[in-house]
Amino acid sequence: MNLKMWIPTLLLIVSAAATAAKTDLDYARLRASLNDLAADPALGKLAPAERALAEQAVQAVAEKGGNGKEHAHLVYLAERRVNIAYATAQAIDQERRLDKLDREHDQILLAASRHDAEQARLEAEKQRIQSLAQAEETERLRAEADAARAQGEVSAQDAVLARKQAEQTKRLADAQAKEAALSRKEAQLLADAAAADARSRPAAAAAAPAATPAGASRQMVLNDTAFAPGAATLRPEARSNVSSIVAFVNRDRSKQIRIEGHTDNTGNANADLVLSQRRAEAVRDALVGAGVDARRITTFGMGQAQPVASNSSEDGRAKNRRVDVILEDR
Amino acid sequence: MTLLPAKIHRPVAVFFCLLLAACGPTKPPPMGIEDATRQLQAAREAGGSTYAPLEVRSAEERLSMARAAAGKKDYEDALQFAQESQVNSELALAKSRLGKTREKVEARTRENAQLRQDLSTNPDSAGANSQ
């Protein structure tokens, strides 16, 4: 009798343990993968927002691992969130490598151009010295010719002399022109390199990203002076504005945050779509960095699709290049 | 030929009942289908079909499953499929970004190596070649 009662109980315990073990298996696998990413020396510090989202998705698997269907759904989401965190961190890592390679490329060109200019300077100097020697020689020959003419002999020496002199003058002029052209090129490359540097470190740019005063509204706008042209990283001076956005979104923590990037209608539409998405993500990363819950935030790149002003004037285009931060009901 | 009041009133009453029903709250709960659609569009435009074809296909499948579920008023399933579609699109976006950047890194590495080689073998013309 006792035994008959125990068998079903034992079976129940075993099956429950098996389900729990499977849940733990999925969770353990995702958790380990995420820990590996965090511990990775190259990737660990990159893509914090994507990592936070993956973290929450994995946590949801552990917490709500209940029935089969919902559990499978949560594992599905968590698995992809972890992959997104990996792919994004790797992409950022590659983007940094690309930046470095671009700088190297500029350096090589600059070195080549300096080398060319140096060669040209040496060549010009050589020509100048030759020209001096030639002038001396000419002078000597002329003196001889004069002496000869004085003796009544009109020699062919004069003609030869004049030709030699003309040739030498032309060579000198050529060398000097080449040197001048190369110097100009070098100056241009230096200017380009300086401009590239300025683009990557726009610290001194006087950008005043105007976030519209929030008041009771549900939306804030970060205008495009917060970003360098064509770039998707927030300028250091725009980071102070992030704190006002943080204050704005934290007034009501029950609201979802929708971040939309927008561009004007200049440039390639697809590229603008990607740029606007990146800018929205940059704002999201800044918010997450300031402690805003990543689960509340969704980002969208709208590209050129939703202008707020006419694209026919520079003013209008500047208004259209923006990032909207919108509070939404859940 | 006059109609009895009941005969007139019945269609009128039915009409008003229908009108009331039509004006009632018919909006289904949010299922994220719009967001998932937009995200899939973004993934395609970022080159997802080239760099993450598997993810784009999964996103498409889940999105049509979400729409089918919504059509059957199975809102819970619709929400789950839409979420699964969206996460696939986001993964496709991230993979496209990675794939494109990798290609650029490879191209730039080759270019720099070539430039260096030109410089060392033919120092006088390297600068001109690179322009």
XYZ file of C-alpha atoms in Angstrom:
461
model
C 0.000 0.000 0.000
C 2.717 2.374 0.994
C 4.754 1.443 -2.035
C 1.770 2.036 -4.367
C 1.450 5.549 -3.032
C 5.129 6.294 -3.385
C 5.566 5.298 -7.017
C 3.407 8.090 -8.547
C 4.933 10.622 -6.164
C 8.420 9.572 -7.192
C 7.476 9.755 -10.867
C 6.140 13.261 -10.349
C 9.336 14.387 -8.632
C 11.502 12.882 -11.359
C 9.546 14.534 -14.183
C 9.543 17.897 -12.397
C 13.267 17.612 -11.891
C 13.728 16.819 -15.581
C 11.801 19.952 -16.639
C 13.735 22.067 -14.177
C 16.977 20.598 -15.431
C 16.119 21.527 -19.015
C 15.220 25.060 -17.996
C 18.472 25.329 -16.145
C 20.320 23.998 -19.176
C 19.003 26.747 -21.487
C 19.537 29.387 -18.869
C 23.031 28.133 -17.998
C 24.070 28.088 -21.650
C 22.874 31.659 -22.310
C 24.253 32.928 -19.024
C 27.686 31.403 -19.755
C 27.715 32.921 -23.218
C 26.886 36.350 -21.826
C 29.520 36.052 -19.111
C 32.107 35.152 -21.757
C 31.231 38.335 -23.641
C 31.504 40.485 -20.524
C 34.886 38.950 -19.707
C 36.242 39.333 -23.237
C 39.169 41.781 -23.071
C 38.441 43.293 -26.498
C 34.629 43.237 -26.540
C 33.658 43.311 -22.868
C 33.308 47.081 -22.604
C 31.519 47.612 -25.928
C 27.766 47.701 -26.668
C 26.607 48.156 -23.050
C 22.972 48.730 -24.024
C 22.756 45.571 -26.129
C 24.418 43.643 -23.319
C 21.913 45.020 -20.782
C 18.999 43.951 -23.009
C 20.497 40.471 -23.394
C 21.033 40.319 -19.641
C 17.354 41.082 -19.044
C 16.192 38.579 -21.655
C 18.317 35.850 -20.050
C 17.029 36.823 -16.618
C 13.471 36.505 -17.916
C 14.216 32.912 -18.934
C 15.277 32.153 -15.371
C 12.345 33.923 -13.755
C 9.456 32.968 -16.023
C 10.593 29.619 -17.253
C 7.125 28.184 -16.569
C 5.121 26.433 -19.260
C 6.682 24.961 -22.358
C 5.455 27.445 -24.946
C 6.249 30.631 -23.075
C 9.584 29.244 -22.005
C 10.488 28.412 -25.600
C 9.496 31.946 -26.626
C 11.675 33.529 -23.937
C 14.644 31.303 -24.820
C 14.171 32.242 -28.484
C 14.282 35.952 -27.651
C 17.183 35.630 -25.197
C 19.259 33.617 -27.635
C 18.986 36.327 -30.274
C 19.533 39.139 -27.787
C 22.831 37.496 -26.780
C 23.795 37.193 -30.456
C 22.905 40.853 -31.036
C 25.164 41.856 -28.132
C 28.021 39.843 -29.638
C 27.517 41.127 -33.188
C 27.225 44.754 -32.067
C 30.328 44.563 -29.870
C 32.262 43.000 -32.757
C 30.963 45.644 -35.169
C 32.105 48.454 -32.854
C 35.468 46.754 -32.470
C 35.799 46.572 -36.280
C 34.734 50.204 -36.642
C 37.556 51.221 -34.339
C 39.987 49.177 -36.388
C 38.722 50.898 -39.524
C 39.305 54.323 -37.939
C 42.859 53.340 -37.144
C 43.444 52.057 -40.681
C 42.052 55.310 -42.127
C 44.480 57.337 -40.028
C 47.307 55.050 -41.117
C 46.274 55.568 -44.734
C 46.482 59.354 -44.322
C 49.875 59.022 -42.672
C 51.237 56.922 -45.523
C 50.025 59.429 -48.103
C 51.505 62.273 -46.127
C 54.857 60.504 -45.798
C 54.874 59.753 -49.531
C 54.111 63.328 -50.360
C 56.797 64.633 -48.002
C 59.244 62.268 -49.605
C 58.306 63.573 -53.062
C 58.638 67.182 -51.967
C 62.033 66.463 -50.436
C 63.200 64.808 -53.666
C 62.001 67.807 -55.652
C 63.818 70.207 -53.337
C 67.036 68.240 -53.738
C 66.587 68.180 -57.514
C 65.980 71.939 -57.633
C 69.070 72.543 -55.537
C 71.115 70.362 -57.875
C 69.816 72.266 -60.881
C 70.646 75.567 -59.216
C 74.226 74.524 -58.589
C 74.544 73.216 -62.140
C 73.090 76.445 -63.400
C 75.668 78.448 -61.462
C 78.471 76.343 -62.899
C 76.968 76.737 -66.343
C 76.762 80.499 -65.901
C 80.416 80.580 -65.008
C 81.236 78.475 -68.022
C 79.129 80.726 -70.215
C 80.855 83.777 -68.900
C 84.233 82.221 -69.600
C 83.225 81.232 -73.130
C 81.768 84.672 -73.782
C 84.986 86.280 -72.678
C 86.810 83.967 -75.068
C 84.321 84.771 -77.833
C 84.680 88.451 -77.205
C 88.374 88.057 -77.472
C 87.952 86.113 -80.699
C 85.496 88.657 -82.147
C 87.876 91.350 -81.237
C 90.279 89.488 -83.424
C 87.765 89.729 -86.235
C 86.605 86.117 -86.138
C 82.887 85.665 -85.906
C 82.645 82.181 -84.497
C 79.764 79.748 -84.194
C 80.543 79.573 -80.489
C 77.977 82.257 -79.711
C 75.086 80.252 -81.065
C 76.045 77.116 -79.106
C 76.371 79.198 -76.009
C 72.985 80.805 -76.291
C 71.333 77.400 -76.776
C 73.045 75.914 -73.734
C 72.002 78.834 -71.600
C 68.386 78.593 -72.673
C 68.269 74.837 -71.936
C 69.666 75.299 -68.482
C 67.208 78.062 -67.656
C 64.324 75.853 -68.734
C 65.515 72.928 -66.609
C 65.765 75.156 -63.582
C 62.286 76.561 -64.133
C 60.841 73.031 -64.486
C 62.445 71.860 -61.270
C 61.174 74.873 -59.401
C 57.639 74.416 -60.731
C 57.681 70.761 -59.664
C 58.860 71.682 -56.202
C 56.128 74.275 -55.862
C 53.426 71.796 -56.963
C 54.624 69.171 -54.504
C 54.725 71.675 -51.675
C 51.149 72.598 -52.445
C 50.135 68.940 -52.410
C 51.846 68.374 -49.090
C 50.092 71.390 -47.602
C 46.764 70.047 -48.901
C 47.376 66.627 -47.348
C 48.353 68.203 -44.046
C 45.178 70.266 -44.118
C 43.115 67.135 -44.904
C 44.729 65.235 -42.051
C 44.045 68.141 -39.686
C 40.427 68.274 -40.836
C 40.068 64.511 -40.293
C 41.503 64.926 -36.804
C 39.088 67.737 -36.091
C 36.215 65.549 -37.270
C 37.162 62.739 -34.917
C 37.719 65.061 -31.956
C 35.225 67.905 -32.276
C 35.819 69.012 -28.699
C 36.156 72.690 -29.458
C 33.106 72.972 -31.673
C 30.619 75.295 -30.099
C 27.596 73.084 -30.341
C 24.616 73.945 -28.241
C 22.262 71.029 -28.661
C 18.945 72.531 -27.819
C 16.632 70.141 -26.146
C 13.209 71.682 -26.205
C 12.051 72.595 -22.724
C 9.977 69.649 -21.705
C 7.354 71.177 -19.458
C 4.368 68.903 -19.500
C 5.102 67.579 -22.993
C 5.869 63.981 -23.788
C 8.681 64.636 -26.223
C 12.169 66.117 -26.267
C 14.229 66.935 -29.318
C 17.980 66.730 -29.538
C 19.072 68.678 -32.605
C 21.880 67.740 -34.929
C 24.564 69.958 -33.409
C 24.821 67.207 -30.815
C 26.549 65.140 -33.497
C 29.424 65.850 -35.847
C 28.231 65.971 -39.494
C 27.775 62.459 -40.814
C 28.847 60.922 -37.512
C 26.787 59.003 -34.988
C 28.715 59.675 -31.805
C 27.508 62.312 -29.393
C 29.842 65.276 -29.082
C 31.363 65.534 -25.604
C 29.650 68.870 -24.996
C 26.269 67.345 -25.886
C 26.609 64.923 -23.007
C 25.552 67.625 -20.596
C 22.219 67.723 -22.431
C 21.867 64.023 -21.871
C 21.339 64.721 -18.191
C 18.296 66.866 -18.975
C 16.912 64.048 -21.126
C 17.599 61.610 -18.287
C 15.687 63.882 -15.900
C 12.870 64.098 -18.460
C 12.510 60.332 -18.976
C 12.852 59.608 -15.274
C 9.930 61.836 -14.288
C 7.681 58.894 -15.002
C 9.446 55.572 -14.934
C 6.321 53.651 -15.942
C 6.499 55.135 -19.451
C 8.266 53.494 -22.384
C 10.900 55.573 -24.158
C 10.865 55.709 -27.936
C 13.977 57.205 -29.522
C 13.692 58.163 -33.190
C 16.561 59.381 -35.352
C 15.708 61.638 -38.318
C 17.736 63.228 -41.127
C 17.144 65.861 -43.791
C 16.633 64.829 -47.423
C 20.201 65.354 -48.587
C 22.329 62.286 -49.226
C 21.522 58.681 -49.904
C 18.212 57.575 -48.348
C 19.523 54.203 -47.177
C 22.649 55.711 -45.692
C 20.469 58.274 -43.902
C 18.304 55.466 -42.555
C 21.345 53.753 -41.095
C 22.783 57.021 -39.771
C 19.520 57.974 -38.072
C 19.321 54.512 -36.470
C 22.902 54.846 -35.186
C 22.204 58.299 -33.766
C 19.128 57.019 -31.976
C 21.282 54.185 -30.595
C 23.946 56.651 -29.476
C 21.340 58.543 -27.470
C 20.036 55.264 -26.054
C 23.563 54.214 -25.036
C 24.050 57.561 -23.305
C 20.759 57.116 -21.419
C 21.603 53.542 -20.432
C 25.024 54.765 -19.370
C 23.253 57.295 -17.139
C 21.291 54.523 -15.469
C 18.045 54.473 -17.471
C 16.561 50.969 -17.713
C 17.382 49.609 -21.195
C 14.109 47.641 -21.202
C 12.153 50.886 -21.419
C 13.892 52.013 -24.582
C 13.247 51.215 -28.242
C 15.195 52.899 -31.018
C 14.127 53.607 -34.578
C 15.937 55.076 -37.562
C 13.360 56.964 -39.613
C 15.803 58.449 -42.154
C 14.293 61.194 -44.283
C 10.709 59.972 -43.948
C 9.366 62.343 -41.283
C 10.520 65.933 -41.770
C 9.162 68.555 -39.340
C 10.103 71.473 -41.585
C 10.678 72.143 -45.251
C 13.841 70.644 -46.670
C 14.206 73.514 -49.143
C 15.940 75.871 -46.712
C 19.061 75.319 -44.606
C 17.074 76.239 -41.489
C 14.427 73.665 -42.273
C 16.994 70.988 -42.985
C 18.731 71.716 -39.675
C 15.388 71.251 -37.902
C 14.846 67.943 -39.680
C 18.193 66.561 -38.560
C 17.248 65.556 -35.052
C 16.692 62.811 -32.501
C 13.256 62.681 -30.862
C 12.906 61.222 -27.394
C 9.255 60.321 -26.833
C 7.527 59.012 -23.732
C 4.856 56.430 -24.474
C 2.352 54.495 -22.438
C 3.175 50.877 -22.085
C -50.457 50.531 -48.197
C -49.269 51.528 -44.759
C -46.663 49.673 -42.756
C -47.352 48.610 -39.238
C -45.311 50.519 -36.664
C -43.572 47.295 -35.578
C -42.421 46.655 -39.126
C -40.818 50.080 -39.323
C -39.375 50.059 -35.868
C -37.640 46.737 -36.110
C -35.268 47.599 -38.992
C -34.605 50.996 -37.428
C -33.763 49.391 -34.091
C -31.526 46.819 -35.798
C -29.816 49.595 -37.734
C -29.064 51.558 -34.578
C -27.820 48.465 -32.809
C -25.403 47.830 -35.680
C -24.339 51.481 -35.672
C -23.632 51.307 -31.962
C -21.608 48.135 -32.404
C -19.640 49.694 -35.264
C -18.808 52.780 -33.201
C -17.808 50.738 -30.189
C -14.190 50.099 -29.139
C -12.952 47.792 -31.889
C -9.251 48.527 -31.568
C -7.348 45.317 -30.789
C -4.576 45.381 -28.187
C -1.137 46.480 -29.475
C 0.736 43.542 -30.933
C 3.937 45.210 -32.098
C 3.271 44.222 -35.702
C 3.891 47.772 -36.952
C 7.208 48.047 -35.132
C 8.256 44.609 -36.325
C 7.383 45.583 -39.909
C 9.422 48.760 -39.662
C 12.363 46.952 -38.132
C 12.283 44.308 -40.887
C 12.269 47.085 -43.492
C 15.293 48.662 -41.817
C 17.092 45.302 -41.742
C 16.469 44.808 -45.468
C 17.664 48.298 -46.307
C 20.821 47.833 -44.252
C 21.724 44.867 -46.468
C 20.272 42.148 -44.249
C 19.486 39.921 -47.236
C 23.196 39.809 -48.044
C 24.745 39.774 -44.595
C 22.122 37.908 -42.569
C 19.778 36.081 -44.982
C 18.769 33.492 -42.390
C 17.687 36.093 -39.856
C 15.794 38.136 -42.435
C 13.927 35.016 -43.558
C 13.043 34.108 -39.957
C 11.854 37.676 -39.381
C 9.633 37.475 -42.480
C 8.177 34.126 -41.446
C 7.431 35.244 -37.895
C 5.890 38.476 -39.123
C 3.456 36.665 -41.409
C 2.671 34.258 -38.554
C 1.961 37.278 -36.334
C -0.364 38.729 -38.963
C -2.160 35.396 -39.366
C -2.609 35.103 -35.589
C -3.903 38.669 -35.396
C -6.351 37.843 -38.180
C -7.664 34.992 -36.021
C -7.870 37.386 -33.064
C -5.246 35.325 -31.262
C -3.575 38.421 -29.851
C -1.227 36.705 -27.447
C 0.329 34.581 -30.201
C 0.455 37.610 -32.490
C 2.427 39.551 -29.881
C 4.889 36.696 -29.371
C 5.481 36.191 -33.104
C 5.891 39.938 -33.637
C 8.465 40.068 -30.853
C 10.321 37.115 -32.367
C 10.231 38.750 -35.790
C 11.541 42.015 -34.411
C 14.425 40.428 -32.535
C 15.431 38.598 -35.729
C 15.405 41.882 -37.639
C 17.533 43.527 -34.973
C 20.003 40.658 -35.170
C 20.065 41.013 -38.975
C 20.795 44.737 -38.570
C 23.668 44.069 -36.163
C 25.110 41.361 -38.433
C 24.858 43.622 -41.477
C 26.700 46.373 -39.633
C 29.402 43.868 -38.666
C 29.632 42.385 -42.179
C 29.920 45.754 -43.899
C 32.541 47.033 -41.485
C 34.568 43.835 -41.857
C 34.599 44.266 -45.632
C 35.766 47.869 -45.279
C 38.514 46.829 -42.831
C 39.752 44.166 -45.261
C 39.733 46.585 -48.205
C 41.566 49.282 -46.235
C 44.157 46.794 -44.946
C 44.890 45.646 -48.512
C 45.060 49.224 -49.752
C 47.494 50.305 -47.034
C 49.729 47.271 -47.649
C 49.759 48.008 -51.383
C 50.596 51.645 -50.738
C 53.471 50.728 -48.446
C 54.789 48.293 -51.021
C 54.602 50.917 -53.771
C 56.469 53.324 -51.550
C 59.285 50.906 -50.777
C 59.741 49.605 -54.338
C 59.156 52.826 -56.238
C 59.557 55.714 -53.816
C 59.432 58.431 -56.466
C 55.994 57.652 -57.828
C 54.167 56.197 -54.807
C 52.614 59.501 -53.874
C 51.351 60.071 -57.397
C 49.923 56.528 -57.685
C 47.932 56.817 -54.530
C 46.002 59.859 -55.661
